[in-house]
Amino acid sequence: MADVKVLSAEIANRIAAGEVVERPASVLKELVDNAVDAGATRIIVRTENAGTSLIEVSDNGSGMNQNNALLCLEQHATSKITDASDLDAISSYGFRGEAIPSVASVSRFTILTRLHDDLEGTMIQVNGGEIASVEKIGCAPGTCIRVAKLFYNVPARKKFLKSQRTEDFHIQETFIQMALSRPDIHMELHCDKRKVFNIPPSQDTRTRLSSFVSREQVKEMMEVDYQEAGISVKGLCSRPGLARGNSREQRFFINQRPIIAPEINRAIRNAYEGIINKGQFAPCILYIEIDPSRVDINVHPAKREVRFREPQLICQVISHSLELALRQLSGSQQKLVAPTFLNPAIQVTSSRVSLSLDTAKNLSEKNELNCPQTEARKDLTSVNVDSQISHQNSVDLTQSEA
């Protein structure tokens, strides 16, 4: 058996890069995360050749002095956490201290940064993990990071990249996720010197979403606003008739962090069960606020996935919030009660829903007003079936005319 050895910093960084830097879009995400953590209100992203030639992220955040700029290139150096207890309630986007040195180890890396109160900034150039130069320079306050010739020193990794069109798609998708997660930040994306997105800040979810999908679709979506058991769910959900063949337009954010969570996908399926066809997915954008101690984001190197301490409760609260929103498709004014899985002492914030007058009368006679979900699902299913029958009749008529 060979002797056990401690790996060099260069090898360690390249191994970490294999976990953090999957493709150019991964670099974009890590750099934008750092810009948001720095308090930026304006972030500009530029890419060339799908990020393989250049990825540049500039911001007007706090910036760094020269010592901190050098330290951020060290493995596991971060300003986000200070002790182990901070990992139990992470509120920042980055915290591992791996991204910057990992990216710098597989690219020609340049960082320009300046504190707002300083007269001059710092420029550091790194080639394949080795610092090439450190100098004082005049630059705008904030930070600008340029990643050139990504994977130039690991050609095997570069071979596994997809076509330029595919990598550009992932870059734009990552940008959209980040822009939707922080609607209060002005964001721009330029690909090959062509402006793709220029998104001004907005506190209105519909306005922000309209930058990426048609205004007609956004107009047809319904408000979601519900809070229970310390979990807040806000956003927009679609009508049954707008269902898609994939889940790409289902976007959700935990404490403003874009994430992947099977529990939330399951909650959406439960809410739309019997309303849309099997294998279809209802577009929605959900902002979920929860105590950071109730969710663990330290389960994936790229911080895409999370683990909930109460996954079943999360699923049930989100499902109920969507059911309340979908009630807007029915008709009257009925007071809702909290579902049985929640604390009955907590007041339901959404107090009125829609039911037809006849339906309310029938429910009253059957003494079922305290359990509206079943009738709501029947009403919505009826609406969906009627629309499908109407569509089929129009198709048959068109065919007969032809």
XYZ file of C-alpha atoms in Angstrom:
402
model
C 0.000 0.000 0.000
C 1.308 3.461 -0.917
C 2.155 5.982 1.789
C -0.547 8.451 2.838
C 0.304 12.006 1.787
C -1.277 15.412 2.264
C -2.346 16.809 -1.087
C -0.833 20.062 -2.297
C -2.976 23.195 -2.374
C -3.036 23.074 -6.182
C -4.437 19.537 -6.296
C -6.903 20.275 -3.481
C -8.221 23.305 -5.358
C -8.648 21.322 -8.570
C -10.572 18.618 -6.711
C -12.797 21.286 -5.164
C -13.253 22.833 -8.601
C -14.607 19.517 -9.829
C -17.390 19.757 -7.213
C -18.159 23.479 -7.439
C -17.381 24.331 -11.074
C -19.430 21.939 -13.181
C -19.815 24.314 -16.117
C -19.582 28.072 -16.873
C -23.035 28.642 -15.356
C -21.686 27.334 -12.034
C -19.000 30.029 -12.067
C -21.627 32.665 -12.809
C -23.745 31.550 -9.851
C -20.852 31.612 -7.381
C -19.716 35.074 -8.474
C -23.229 36.538 -8.359
C -23.721 34.981 -4.902
C -20.633 36.836 -3.677
C -21.836 40.085 -5.232
C -25.210 39.802 -3.481
C -23.513 39.005 -0.156
C -21.399 42.139 -0.624
C -24.570 44.245 -0.602
C -24.596 45.090 -4.316
C -27.608 46.924 -5.737
C -26.408 46.609 -9.341
C -24.791 43.526 -10.918
C -23.596 43.311 -14.529
C -22.677 39.965 -16.090
C -20.750 39.547 -19.351
C -19.889 36.291 -21.081
C -18.127 35.298 -24.300
C -18.264 31.961 -26.107
C -20.759 30.558 -23.595
C -18.465 31.473 -20.714
C -15.428 29.499 -21.868
C -13.558 32.585 -23.092
C -14.846 35.059 -20.495
C -17.173 35.370 -17.536
C -17.161 38.807 -15.942
C -19.271 39.861 -12.960
C -19.032 43.460 -11.750
C -20.942 44.954 -8.840
C -21.205 48.103 -6.726
C -21.002 46.200 -3.436
C -18.765 46.914 -0.461
C -15.510 45.940 -2.170
C -12.345 44.728 -0.394
C -8.981 46.039 0.682
C -5.828 44.369 -0.592
C -5.415 42.021 2.389
C -8.951 40.672 2.099
C -8.631 40.363 -1.674
C -5.573 38.149 -1.200
C -7.226 36.148 1.560
C -10.294 35.348 -0.547
C -7.985 33.361 -2.841
C -7.096 31.009 0.008
C -9.003 27.754 0.454
C -11.798 27.968 3.071
C -11.335 31.691 3.643
C -14.673 33.456 4.102
C -16.276 36.431 5.821
C -19.712 34.767 6.008
C -19.275 32.541 9.089
C -16.965 32.602 12.113
C -17.764 29.485 14.162
C -19.539 26.122 13.882
C -22.818 27.430 15.329
C -23.234 29.726 12.295
C -23.792 26.638 10.130
C -27.084 26.000 11.932
C -28.633 29.237 10.670
C -26.980 30.322 7.415
C -28.462 33.468 5.896
C -25.750 34.344 3.354
C -25.554 32.928 -0.168
C -21.948 31.789 0.102
C -20.182 30.434 3.158
C -17.842 27.585 2.184
C -14.880 29.689 1.055
C -14.228 27.301 -1.839
C -15.598 29.032 -4.928
C -13.000 31.748 -5.590
C -9.847 29.608 -5.169
C -11.492 26.736 -7.076
C -12.387 28.940 -10.040
C -8.971 30.621 -9.974
C -7.260 27.225 -10.137
C -8.848 26.319 -13.507
C -8.771 29.692 -15.293
C -6.926 32.931 -15.881
C -8.472 34.882 -13.050
C -8.461 38.636 -12.397
C -10.022 40.504 -9.517
C -10.365 44.300 -9.304
C -11.793 45.633 -6.077
C -11.988 48.869 -4.106
C -13.588 49.984 -0.874
C -15.935 52.950 -1.286
C -13.856 55.132 1.060
C -10.492 54.289 -0.533
C -8.855 56.383 -3.238
C -7.375 53.420 -5.103
C -8.192 49.777 -5.558
C -6.373 46.473 -5.966
C -5.880 44.249 -8.993
C -4.768 40.631 -8.566
C -4.057 38.302 -11.479
C -4.012 34.529 -10.995
C -3.042 31.911 -13.584
C -4.107 28.360 -12.826
C -4.092 28.949 -9.080
C -0.732 30.771 -8.994
C -0.726 34.496 -8.186
C 0.950 36.301 -11.083
C 0.709 39.922 -9.931
C -0.685 42.194 -7.232
C -0.860 45.930 -7.822
C -2.660 49.114 -6.906
C -5.005 50.420 -9.582
C -7.670 53.021 -10.132
C -11.111 51.388 -10.414
C -14.741 51.922 -9.486
C -15.835 51.065 -5.947
C -17.089 47.501 -5.605
C -15.682 44.375 -7.212
C -15.154 43.123 -10.756
C -14.054 39.520 -11.338
C -12.981 38.245 -14.753
C -12.660 34.534 -15.420
C -10.918 33.959 -18.755
C -10.087 30.708 -20.560
C -12.033 28.492 -18.191
C -10.584 24.940 -17.954
C -7.576 25.943 -20.084
C -5.331 23.812 -17.857
C -7.730 20.863 -17.526
C -8.610 20.012 -21.139
C -10.356 16.804 -20.045
C -12.978 18.901 -18.225
C -13.425 21.164 -21.210
C -14.205 18.195 -23.452
C -17.252 17.365 -21.314
C -18.863 20.752 -21.888
C -21.903 20.760 -24.164
C -22.442 22.892 -27.254
C -22.222 26.659 -27.031
C -25.996 26.907 -27.383
C -26.556 24.528 -24.444
C -24.040 26.273 -22.199
C -25.552 29.653 -23.077
C -28.958 28.278 -22.102
C -27.638 27.240 -18.683
C -26.036 30.655 -18.213
C -29.305 32.424 -18.984
C -31.299 30.029 -16.807
C -28.939 30.637 -13.883
C -29.181 34.391 -14.413
C -32.990 34.226 -14.446
C -33.012 32.273 -11.180
C -30.722 34.794 -9.512
C -32.680 37.774 -10.860
C -35.985 36.339 -9.630
C -34.520 35.525 -6.216
C -33.541 39.171 -5.635
C -36.011 41.491 -7.400
C -34.580 44.436 -5.433
C -31.276 44.292 -7.368
C -30.689 45.740 -10.848
C -29.195 42.973 -13.018
C -27.859 42.894 -16.565
C -26.681 40.021 -18.752
C -24.566 40.490 -21.889
C -23.669 37.450 -24.021
C -21.053 37.930 -26.763
C -21.429 41.727 -26.474
C -25.193 41.462 -26.960
C -27.489 42.671 -24.191
C -29.811 39.790 -23.337
C -31.445 41.080 -20.137
C -31.581 44.472 -18.454
C -33.753 44.066 -15.371
C -34.387 47.147 -13.198
C -35.213 46.601 -9.521
C -38.851 46.004 -8.629
C -40.681 44.870 -5.516
C -43.614 43.587 -7.562
C -43.363 39.887 -8.442
C -45.474 40.244 -11.585
C -43.282 43.049 -12.922
C -40.086 41.064 -12.328
C -41.487 37.860 -13.819
C -42.738 39.760 -16.887
C -39.089 40.352 -17.826
C -38.727 36.635 -18.573
C -42.175 35.359 -19.631
C -45.060 36.904 -21.563
C -47.167 39.523 -19.829
C -50.288 37.614 -20.880
C -49.144 34.545 -18.971
C -48.237 36.588 -15.885
C -51.620 38.319 -16.022
C -53.366 34.936 -15.912
C -51.501 33.827 -12.778
C -53.044 34.073 -9.317
C -51.629 35.537 -6.131
C -50.351 33.220 -3.402
C -50.126 34.731 0.071
C -50.331 32.465 3.079
C -48.580 32.108 6.418
C -48.811 29.320 8.950
C -46.641 27.563 11.526
C -43.840 30.084 11.037
C -43.736 29.447 7.285
C -44.583 32.229 4.817
C -45.495 31.390 1.222
C -45.924 34.180 -1.337
C -45.796 34.356 -5.116
C -47.853 33.419 -8.156
C -49.422 30.199 -9.422
C -51.000 29.447 -12.787
C -54.507 28.504 -13.791
C -55.028 24.824 -14.691
C -55.256 25.653 -18.392
C -51.668 26.960 -18.439
C -50.051 23.653 -17.422
C -46.805 22.691 -19.173
C -45.181 19.435 -20.212
C -42.184 19.967 -17.895
C -41.417 21.587 -14.541
C -38.995 24.207 -15.880
C -41.387 27.045 -15.047
C -41.794 25.924 -11.445
C -39.414 28.158 -9.540
C -39.097 28.409 -5.786
C -36.863 30.230 -3.366
C -36.108 29.574 0.290
C -35.157 32.780 2.104
C -34.412 34.322 -1.330
C -32.149 31.418 -2.319
C -33.032 29.516 -5.540
C -33.120 25.830 -4.655
C -34.156 22.354 -5.766
C -36.501 20.619 -3.326
C -38.567 17.476 -4.102
C -40.857 18.344 -1.178
C -41.987 21.523 -2.920
C -42.526 19.754 -6.242
C -44.653 17.200 -4.399
C -46.639 19.972 -2.699
C -47.448 21.526 -6.081
C -48.538 18.161 -7.494
C -50.797 17.590 -4.489
C -52.448 20.994 -4.871
C -53.170 20.475 -8.590
C -54.096 16.783 -8.337
C -57.319 16.126 -10.230
C -57.227 19.613 -11.750
C -54.569 19.118 -14.432
C -53.692 16.015 -16.394
C -51.133 13.570 -15.083
C -47.660 14.364 -16.393
C -48.383 18.093 -16.644
C -46.843 20.787 -14.469
C -48.367 24.053 -13.335
C -46.038 27.074 -13.681
C -45.528 28.925 -10.434
C -43.046 31.101 -8.596
C -42.998 30.745 -4.823
C -41.044 32.700 -2.226
C -40.859 30.742 1.015
C -39.611 32.393 4.176
C -38.663 30.190 7.109
C -36.342 30.381 10.099
C -32.850 29.478 8.768
C -32.424 27.014 11.634
C -35.291 24.918 10.178
C -33.563 24.325 6.846
C -30.081 22.949 6.134
C -28.405 24.337 3.015
C -25.040 22.716 3.727
C -25.876 19.467 1.929
C -24.586 20.152 -1.595
C -21.263 21.669 -2.763
C -23.061 24.058 -5.112
C -25.772 24.801 -2.501
C -28.544 23.861 -4.946
C -30.325 21.394 -2.688
C -31.590 21.837 0.857
C -32.863 19.583 3.609
C -35.886 20.578 5.689
C -36.142 19.622 9.336
C -39.932 19.276 8.892
C -40.401 18.200 5.258
C -43.976 16.983 5.691
C -45.073 20.242 7.290
C -43.436 22.248 4.510
C -45.243 20.158 1.885
C -48.617 20.543 3.576
C -48.342 24.304 4.128
C -47.340 24.934 0.497
C -50.109 22.674 -0.805
C -52.680 24.502 1.289
C -51.409 27.914 0.164
C -51.871 26.873 -3.477
C -55.323 25.413 -2.803
C -56.392 28.740 -1.323
C -55.113 30.576 -4.397
C -56.896 28.163 -6.745
C -60.177 28.877 -4.963
C -60.179 32.199 -6.811
C -61.456 30.237 -9.822
C -64.727 29.347 -8.061
C -67.274 31.759 -6.688
C -68.308 33.010 -3.140
C -67.252 34.190 0.244
C -66.616 31.531 2.742
C -64.441 31.715 5.796
C -61.657 29.145 5.806
C -60.410 27.273 8.829
C -56.870 26.043 9.369
C -56.227 22.496 8.110
C -56.085 19.805 10.771
C -52.317 19.340 10.561
C -51.701 22.888 11.798
C -52.072 24.470 15.212
C -55.736 25.542 15.493
C -54.689 28.413 17.753
C -52.897 30.097 14.850
C -55.190 32.327 12.805
C -55.437 31.705 9.086
C -54.405 34.861 7.243
C -56.433 34.261 4.073
C -59.963 34.634 5.363
C -62.099 34.622 2.210
C -62.343 32.345 -0.772
C -64.660 31.909 -3.743
C -67.588 29.531 -4.048
C -70.728 29.722 -6.153
C -73.895 30.644 -4.258
C -75.527 27.287 -5.060
C -72.447 25.368 -3.932
C -72.321 27.311 -0.658
C -76.013 26.592 -0.063
C -75.523 22.862 -0.686
C -72.502 22.735 1.574
C -74.408 24.578 4.285
C -77.235 22.037 4.118
C -74.708 19.216 4.438
C -72.890 21.014 7.275
C -69.598 20.800 5.385
C -68.562 24.449 5.366
C -65.526 23.721 7.523
C -63.987 21.447 4.898
C -64.019 23.312 1.562
C -61.106 21.622 -0.193
C -63.124 18.713 -1.620
C -65.824 20.898 -3.212
C -63.209 23.345 -4.483
C -61.385 20.531 -6.256
C -64.709 19.371 -7.797
C -65.475 22.891 -9.013
C -61.991 23.336 -10.474
C -62.049 19.918 -12.103
C -65.388 20.789 -13.666
C -63.968 24.053 -14.997
C -60.963 22.227 -16.459
C -63.088 19.469 -18.023
C -65.529 21.989 -19.519
C -62.637 23.916 -21.083
C -61.216 20.705 -22.525
C -64.617 19.698 -23.971
C -65.012 23.161 -25.484
C -61.549 22.945 -27.013
C -62.270 19.468 -28.427
C -65.591 20.629 -29.914
C -63.824 23.511 -31.665
C -61.196 21.095 -33.022
C -63.932 18.732 -34.321
C -65.757 21.620 -35.933
C -62.573 22.815 -37.638
C -61.864 19.330 -38.934
C -65.419 18.927 -40.266
C -65.210 22.273 -42.057
C -61.911 21.218 -43.584
